[in-house]
CSV table of C-alpha atoms in Angstrom, one decimal:
chain,number,residue,atom,x,y,z
A,335,UNK,CA,-9.2,57.4,19.6
A,336,UNK,CA,-6.0,55.5,19.4
A,337,UNK,CA,-7.4,52.6,21.4
A,338,UNK,CA,-10.3,52.5,18.8
A,339,UNK,CA,-7.9,52.3,15.9
A,340,UNK,CA,-5.9,49.6,17.6
A,341,UNK,CA,-9.1,47.7,18.2
A,342,UNK,CA,-10.1,48.0,14.5
A,343,UNK,CA,-6.7,46.8,13.3
A,344,UNK,CA,-6.8,43.9,15.7
A,345,UNK,CA,-10.3,42.9,14.6
A,346,UNK,CA,-9.4,43.2,11.0
A,347,UNK,CA,-6.5,40.9,11.5
A,348,UNK,CA,-8.6,38.3,13.3
A,349,UNK,CA,-11.2,38.4,10.5
A,350,UNK,CA,-8.5,38.0,7.8
A,351,UNK,CA,-6.8,35.1,9.5
A,352,UNK,CA,-10.1,33.3,10.2
A,353,UNK,CA,-11.2,33.7,6.6
A,354,UNK,CA,-7.9,33.1,4.8
A,355,UNK,CA,-7.5,29.7,3.2
A,356,UNK,CA,-5.5,27.3,5.2
A,357,UNK,CA,-2.6,26.0,3.1
A,358,UNK,CA,-1.3,22.6,4.1
A,359,UNK,CA,2.4,22.0,4.0
A,360,UNK,CA,3.4,19.6,1.2
A,361,UNK,CA,4.4,16.1,2.3
A,362,UNK,CA,8.2,15.9,2.9
A,363,UNK,CA,10.1,12.8,1.9
A,364,UNK,CA,13.8,12.2,1.4
A,365,UNK,CA,15.3,12.5,-2.0
A,366,UNK,CA,16.0,8.8,-1.8
A,367,UNK,CA,13.0,7.4,0.0
A,368,UNK,CA,13.1,3.7,0.9
A,369,UNK,CA,9.9,2.0,-0.4
A,370,UNK,CA,8.8,-1.4,0.8
A,371,UNK,CA,5.8,-3.4,-0.7
A,372,UNK,CA,4.5,-6.3,1.3
A,373,UNK,CA,2.2,-8.6,-0.5
A,374,UNK,CA,1.7,-12.1,-1.8
A,375,UNK,CA,2.1,-13.9,-5.2
A,376,UNK,CA,0.7,-10.8,-7.0
A,377,UNK,CA,3.8,-9.0,-5.6
A,378,UNK,CA,6.3,-11.8,-6.1
A,379,UNK,CA,6.3,-15.5,-6.6
A,380,UNK,CA,9.3,-17.8,-7.2
A,381,UNK,CA,9.3,-20.4,-10.0
A,382,UNK,CA,7.0,-23.4,-9.2
A,383,UNK,CA,6.9,-26.2,-11.8
A,384,UNK,CA,4.0,-28.0,-10.1
A,385,UNK,CA,1.6,-25.1,-10.9
A,386,UNK,CA,3.2,-24.3,-14.3
A,387,UNK,CA,4.7,-21.0,-13.1
A,388,UNK,CA,8.3,-20.3,-14.3
A,389,UNK,CA,8.6,-16.6,-13.5
A,390,UNK,CA,10.4,-15.1,-10.6
A,391,UNK,CA,8.2,-12.0,-10.3
A,392,UNK,CA,4.6,-11.0,-9.7
A,393,UNK,CA,2.2,-13.7,-10.9
A,394,UNK,CA,1.0,-13.8,-13.7
A,395,UNK,CA,2.7,-11.0,-15.6
A,396,UNK,CA,4.3,-12.1,-18.9
A,397,UNK,CA,7.8,-10.8,-17.9
A,398,UNK,CA,9.6,-9.3,-14.9
A,399,UNK,CA,9.2,-5.7,-16.1
A,400,UNK,CA,5.5,-6.0,-16.5
A,401,UNK,CA,4.4,-6.9,-12.9
A,402,UNK,CA,2.8,-4.1,-10.9
A,403,UNK,CA,5.8,-3.6,-8.6
A,404,UNK,CA,8.3,-3.1,-11.5
A,405,UNK,CA,5.8,-0.8,-13.3
A,406,UNK,CA,5.3,1.1,-10.1
A,407,UNK,CA,9.0,1.4,-9.5
A,408,UNK,CA,9.4,3.0,-12.9
A,409,UNK,CA,6.6,5.5,-12.2
A,410,UNK,CA,8.0,6.4,-8.9
A,411,UNK,CA,11.5,6.9,-10.3
A,412,UNK,CA,10.0,9.6,-12.6
A,413,UNK,CA,9.5,11.6,-9.5
A,414,UNK,CA,12.2,10.2,-7.2
A,415,UNK,CA,15.1,8.8,-9.4
A,416,UNK,CA,17.1,7.8,-6.3
A,417,UNK,CA,14.3,5.9,-4.5
A,418,UNK,CA,15.3,2.5,-3.1
A,419,UNK,CA,12.9,-0.4,-3.4
A,420,UNK,CA,12.2,-3.7,-1.7
A,421,UNK,CA,9.3,-6.2,-2.0
A,422,UNK,CA,8.4,-9.3,0.0
A,423,UNK,CA,5.8,-12.0,-0.2
A,424,UNK,CA,4.3,-12.2,3.3
A,425,UNK,CA,2.1,-15.2,2.7
A,426,UNK,CA,3.0,-16.5,6.2
A,427,UNK,CA,1.4,-13.5,7.8
A,428,UNK,CA,-1.8,-13.9,5.7
A,429,UNK,CA,-2.2,-17.5,6.9
A,430,UNK,CA,-1.3,-16.9,10.5
A,431,UNK,CA,-2.1,-13.3,11.3
A,432,UNK,CA,-4.0,-14.2,14.5
A,433,UNK,CA,-0.8,-14.9,16.4
A,434,UNK,CA,2.2,-14.0,14.2
A,435,UNK,CA,5.8,-13.7,15.4
A,436,UNK,CA,6.9,-10.5,13.6
A,437,UNK,CA,10.6,-11.2,14.2
A,438,UNK,CA,10.3,-13.5,11.2
A,439,UNK,CA,10.5,-10.2,9.2
A,440,UNK,CA,13.4,-8.5,11.0
A,441,UNK,CA,15.1,-8.0,7.7
A,442,UNK,CA,12.1,-5.9,6.5
A,443,UNK,CA,12.4,-3.7,9.7
A,444,UNK,CA,16.1,-3.4,9.1
A,445,UNK,CA,15.4,-2.0,5.6
A,446,UNK,CA,13.9,1.0,7.5
A,447,UNK,CA,11.2,1.9,4.9
A,448,UNK,CA,10.0,5.5,4.6
A,449,UNK,CA,6.9,4.4,2.6
A,450,UNK,CA,5.1,1.1,3.1
A,451,UNK,CA,2.7,-0.4,0.5
A,452,UNK,CA,0.4,-3.1,1.9
A,453,UNK,CA,-0.9,-5.1,-1.0
A,454,UNK,CA,-2.2,-8.4,0.3
A,455,UNK,CA,-5.3,-10.1,1.6
A,456,UNK,CA,-6.2,-12.7,-1.1
A,457,UNK,CA,-4.8,-15.6,1.0
A,458,UNK,CA,-6.6,-14.6,4.2
A,459,UNK,CA,-9.3,-17.0,5.3
A,460,UNK,CA,-12.2,-14.7,6.1
A,461,UNK,CA,-13.7,-17.4,8.4
A,462,UNK,CA,-10.7,-16.9,10.8
A,463,UNK,CA,-11.5,-13.2,11.3
A,464,UNK,CA,-13.2,-12.3,14.6
A,465,UNK,CA,-14.1,-8.7,15.3
A,466,UNK,CA,-11.3,-6.4,14.1
A,467,UNK,CA,-8.5,-8.8,14.7
A,468,UNK,CA,-7.1,-8.5,11.2
A,469,UNK,CA,-7.1,-4.7,11.3
A,470,UNK,CA,-5.4,-4.9,14.7
A,471,UNK,CA,-2.8,-7.4,13.4
A,472,UNK,CA,-2.0,-5.2,10.4
A,473,UNK,CA,-1.5,-2.2,12.7
A,474,UNK,CA,0.9,-4.4,14.9
A,475,UNK,CA,2.8,-5.4,11.7
A,476,UNK,CA,3.1,-1.8,10.7
A,477,UNK,CA,4.3,-0.7,14.1
A,478,UNK,CA,6.9,-3.5,14.1
A,479,UNK,CA,8.2,-2.4,10.7
A,480,UNK,CA,8.2,1.3,11.7
A,481,UNK,CA,10.1,0.5,14.9
A,482,UNK,CA,9.3,4.0,16.3
A,483,UNK,CA,10.2,5.9,13.0
A,484,UNK,CA,7.7,7.9,11.0
A,485,UNK,CA,6.5,6.0,8.0
A,486,UNK,CA,3.9,6.8,5.3
A,487,UNK,CA,1.4,3.9,4.7
A,488,UNK,CA,-0.7,2.9,1.7
A,489,UNK,CA,-3.2,0.1,1.8
A,490,UNK,CA,-5.0,-1.5,-1.1
A,491,UNK,CA,-8.1,-3.7,-1.1
A,492,UNK,CA,-7.8,-7.2,-2.5
A,493,UNK,CA,-7.6,-7.8,-6.3
A,494,UNK,CA,-10.4,-10.5,-6.1
A,495,UNK,CA,-13.5,-9.2,-4.2
A,496,UNK,CA,-13.6,-10.3,-0.6
A,497,UNK,CA,-16.0,-8.2,1.5
A,498,UNK,CA,-15.0,-9.4,4.9
A,499,UNK,CA,-11.2,-9.0,4.3
A,500,UNK,CA,-11.7,-5.7,2.6
A,501,UNK,CA,-13.7,-4.3,5.5
A,502,UNK,CA,-10.7,-4.9,7.7
A,503,UNK,CA,-8.2,-3.5,5.2
A,504,UNK,CA,-10.4,-0.3,4.8
A,505,UNK,CA,-10.9,-0.1,8.6
A,506,UNK,CA,-7.1,-0.2,9.2
A,507,UNK,CA,-6.6,2.6,6.6
A,508,UNK,CA,-9.4,4.8,8.0
A,509,UNK,CA,-8.5,4.3,11.6
A,510,UNK,CA,-4.9,5.1,11.2
A,511,UNK,CA,-5.2,7.8,8.4
A,512,UNK,CA,-3.4,5.7,5.9
A,513,UNK,CA,-3.8,6.1,2.2
A,514,UNK,CA,-6.3,3.7,0.6
A,515,UNK,CA,-6.4,2.3,-3.0
A,516,UNK,CA,-9.4,0.2,-4.0
A,517,UNK,CA,-8.6,-2.6,-6.5
A,518,UNK,CA,-11.4,-5.2,-6.1
A,519,UNK,CA,-13.3,-4.0,-9.2
A,520,UNK,CA,-10.3,-5.0,-11.3
A,521,UNK,CA,-10.6,-8.6,-10.1
A,522,UNK,CA,-14.2,-8.7,-11.3
A,523,UNK,CA,-13.1,-8.5,-15.0
A,524,UNK,CA,-11.4,-11.3,-16.8
A,525,UNK,CA,-9.7,-8.8,-19.1
A,526,UNK,CA,-7.5,-8.0,-16.1
A,527,UNK,CA,-6.4,-11.6,-15.6
A,528,UNK,CA,-4.1,-14.0,-17.5
A,529,UNK,CA,-7.0,-16.3,-18.5
A,530,UNK,CA,-5.9,-18.7,-21.3
A,531,UNK,CA,-2.2,-18.0,-20.8
A,532,UNK,CA,-1.6,-20.7,-18.1
A,533,UNK,CA,-3.0,-24.2,-17.8
A,534,UNK,CA,-3.3,-23.8,-14.0
A,535,UNK,CA,-6.5,-21.9,-13.4
A,536,UNK,CA,-5.3,-20.4,-10.1
A,537,UNK,CA,-2.3,-18.9,-11.8
A,538,UNK,CA,-4.4,-17.8,-14.8
A,539,UNK,CA,-6.8,-15.8,-12.6
A,540,UNK,CA,-3.9,-13.7,-11.3
A,541,UNK,CA,-3.6,-10.3,-12.9
A,542,UNK,CA,-2.1,-10.4,-16.4
A,543,UNK,CA,-0.2,-7.5,-17.9
A,544,UNK,CA,-3.2,-5.2,-18.2
A,545,UNK,CA,-4.3,-5.9,-14.6
A,546,UNK,CA,-0.8,-5.4,-13.4
A,547,UNK,CA,-0.6,-2.0,-15.2
A,548,UNK,CA,-3.9,-0.9,-13.8
A,549,UNK,CA,-2.8,-1.8,-10.2
A,550,UNK,CA,0.4,0.1,-10.6
A,551,UNK,CA,-1.3,3.2,-12.0
A,552,UNK,CA,-3.9,3.3,-9.2
A,553,UNK,CA,-1.3,2.9,-6.5
A,554,UNK,CA,0.9,5.6,-8.1
A,555,UNK,CA,-1.9,8.1,-8.5
A,556,UNK,CA,-2.3,8.1,-4.8
A,557,UNK,CA,1.3,7.6,-3.8
A,558,UNK,CA,2.7,10.5,-5.9
A,559,UNK,CA,1.1,13.1,-3.6
A,560,UNK,CA,3.5,11.9,-0.9
A,561,UNK,CA,6.4,13.1,-3.0
């Protein structure tokens, strides 16, 4: 009789544990996470008189506080006031990802980021991509920056649609369980650009204030769950 009771108790416990909802532990980050964004001119571009760009921030926001990185920084500080931020234009990697010497970015590794935002791809020549070489190079870049540490990663697609490059960006996210933010639909609408505000068409087709805001909000809506 006692053995039957023990069996019933054990069986009830097994059924309960198998049917009970599995609650995932919330992501844990430091109170002062170090957040690094690697990108291109959309992330930061120094003044360049030859193209009519006088800003020293993300092209083509109307002021420093209206580019996506600054807007994103403000949004993140609403959750993590002590967060530390850094951004870098990694155009050299975009143009030479096939055989890049990552020691060029030792200063980014030394920053020891806890969260990495990968927001590039517009300057990558899709004709230079063979197989999954871009996705593999991005993983190598991430491993270099992580330097053996745990790091949370978020990848965005390109602002202007680029199917081949985006396939590689999406592959890198899916293969490595990184967060993914899709942005290319924004670059299909001129309302998200700075059309008419700059004489240089290449500059004017960069995201204007509205486009920058939408980029920041989309990234934040995914990134905030890491806090």
